[in-house]
Coordinates of C-alpha atoms in Angstrom, one line a residue:
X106 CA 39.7 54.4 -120.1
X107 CA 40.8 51.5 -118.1
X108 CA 42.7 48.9 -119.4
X109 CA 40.5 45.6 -119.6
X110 CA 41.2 43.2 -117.1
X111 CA 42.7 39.9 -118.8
X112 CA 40.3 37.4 -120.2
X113 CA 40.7 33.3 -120.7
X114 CA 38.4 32.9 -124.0
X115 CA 37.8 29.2 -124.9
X116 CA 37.0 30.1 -129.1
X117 CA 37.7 33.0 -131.5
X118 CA 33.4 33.6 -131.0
X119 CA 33.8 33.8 -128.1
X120 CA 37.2 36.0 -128.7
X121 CA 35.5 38.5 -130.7
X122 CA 32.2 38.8 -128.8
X123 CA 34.6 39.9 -125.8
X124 CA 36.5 42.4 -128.8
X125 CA 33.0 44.0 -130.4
X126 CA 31.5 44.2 -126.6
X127 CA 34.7 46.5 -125.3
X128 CA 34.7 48.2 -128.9
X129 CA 31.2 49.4 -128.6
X130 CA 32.1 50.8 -125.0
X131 CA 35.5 52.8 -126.4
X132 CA 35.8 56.3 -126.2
X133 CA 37.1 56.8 -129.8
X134 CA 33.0 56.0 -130.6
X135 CA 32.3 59.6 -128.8
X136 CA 35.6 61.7 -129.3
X137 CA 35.0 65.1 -129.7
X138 CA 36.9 65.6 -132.5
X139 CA 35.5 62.9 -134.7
X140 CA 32.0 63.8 -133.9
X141 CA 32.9 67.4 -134.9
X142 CA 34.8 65.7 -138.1
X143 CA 31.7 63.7 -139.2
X144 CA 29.1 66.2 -137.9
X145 CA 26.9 67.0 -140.6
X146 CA 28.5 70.2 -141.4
X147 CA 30.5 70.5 -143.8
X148 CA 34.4 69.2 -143.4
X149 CA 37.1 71.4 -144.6
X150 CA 40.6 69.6 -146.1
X151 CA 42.3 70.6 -143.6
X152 CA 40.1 68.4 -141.2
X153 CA 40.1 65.8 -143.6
X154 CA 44.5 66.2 -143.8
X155 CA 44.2 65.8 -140.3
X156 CA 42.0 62.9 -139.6
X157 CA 44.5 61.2 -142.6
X158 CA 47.4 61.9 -140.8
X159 CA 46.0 60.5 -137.6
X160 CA 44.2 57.6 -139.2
X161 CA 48.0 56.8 -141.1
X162 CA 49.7 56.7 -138.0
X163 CA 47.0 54.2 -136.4
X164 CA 47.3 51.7 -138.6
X165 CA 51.0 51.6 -138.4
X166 CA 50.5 51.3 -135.0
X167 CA 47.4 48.7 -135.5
X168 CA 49.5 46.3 -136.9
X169 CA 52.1 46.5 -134.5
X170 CA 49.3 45.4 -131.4
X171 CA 48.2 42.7 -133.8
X172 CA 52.2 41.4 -133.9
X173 CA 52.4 42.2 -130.0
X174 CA 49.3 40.2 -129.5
X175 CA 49.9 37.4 -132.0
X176 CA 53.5 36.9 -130.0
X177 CA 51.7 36.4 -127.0
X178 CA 48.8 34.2 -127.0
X179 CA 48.9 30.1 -127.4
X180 CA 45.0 29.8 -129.0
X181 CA 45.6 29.1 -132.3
X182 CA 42.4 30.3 -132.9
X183 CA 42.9 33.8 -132.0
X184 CA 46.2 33.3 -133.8
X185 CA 44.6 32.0 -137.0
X186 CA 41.9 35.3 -136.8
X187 CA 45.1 37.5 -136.1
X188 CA 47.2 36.1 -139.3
X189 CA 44.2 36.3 -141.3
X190 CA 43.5 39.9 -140.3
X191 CA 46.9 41.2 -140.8
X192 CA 46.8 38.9 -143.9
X193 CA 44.3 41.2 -144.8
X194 CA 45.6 44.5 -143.7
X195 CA 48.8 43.7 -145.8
X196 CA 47.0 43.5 -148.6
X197 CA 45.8 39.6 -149.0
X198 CA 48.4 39.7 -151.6
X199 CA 48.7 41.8 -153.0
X200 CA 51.1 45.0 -152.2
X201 CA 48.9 48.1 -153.6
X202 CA 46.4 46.6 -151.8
X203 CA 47.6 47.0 -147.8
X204 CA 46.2 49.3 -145.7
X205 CA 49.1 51.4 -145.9
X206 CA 49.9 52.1 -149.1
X207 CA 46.1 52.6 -149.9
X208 CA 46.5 55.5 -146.8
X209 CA 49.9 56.7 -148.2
X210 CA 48.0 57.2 -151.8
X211 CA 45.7 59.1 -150.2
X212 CA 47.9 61.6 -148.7
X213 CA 49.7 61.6 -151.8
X214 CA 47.0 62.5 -153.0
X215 CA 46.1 65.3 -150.7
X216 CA 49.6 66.9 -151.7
X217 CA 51.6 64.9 -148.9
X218 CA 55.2 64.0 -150.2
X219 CA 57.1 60.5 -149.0
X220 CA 59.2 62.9 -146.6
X221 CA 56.2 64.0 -145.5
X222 CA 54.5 60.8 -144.6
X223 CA 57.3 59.0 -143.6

């Protein structure tokens, strides 16, 4: 997929219309191997393990573009709906609460150790 050209928003609306509309074109929406993953037959664990790795390793990586973008814009708005999203991802708060440690529970949960997920 192309990398979006670089847009001047005036509001965090406006912001997140321009976010939804290139979301709703992405590829991830018709990946293969998520379509085969939530097809209506039935999953195995080791799809599941799979997807959970996958899914762990983009939200470490989610929160990273968030930093990277938060670093680089001068809206405060988008900065304001950046801090409150990774305010959000973190947990709002409260640590067992973050993204991240609710996906590392999973996996423990699937038999993953710390080594494992780390």
């Amino acid at each position: 997929m192309a990398t979006p050209k670089l847009l001047k928003v005036r509001s965090r609306n406006e912001f997140h219309a321009v976010l939804d509309a290139w979301s709703e074109r992405h590829p991830l929406h018709t990946h293969p191997y998520l379509e085969a993953l939530f097809a209506d037959d039935v999953v195995g664990i080791e799809q599941i393990k799979r997807f959970s790795e996958v899914l762990y390793v983009f939200c470490e990586t989610f929160h990273d573009c968030l930093i990277h973008v938060l670093a680089k814009t001068r809206d405060e708005n988008i900065r304001r709906a950046i801090v409150q999203n990774l305010y959000e991802e973190y947990g709002a708060g409260t640590d067992e609460q973050g993204h991240l440690c609710l996906m590392r529970q999973l996996l423990r949960s699937m038999g993953y150790t710390e080594d494992s997920i780390a």
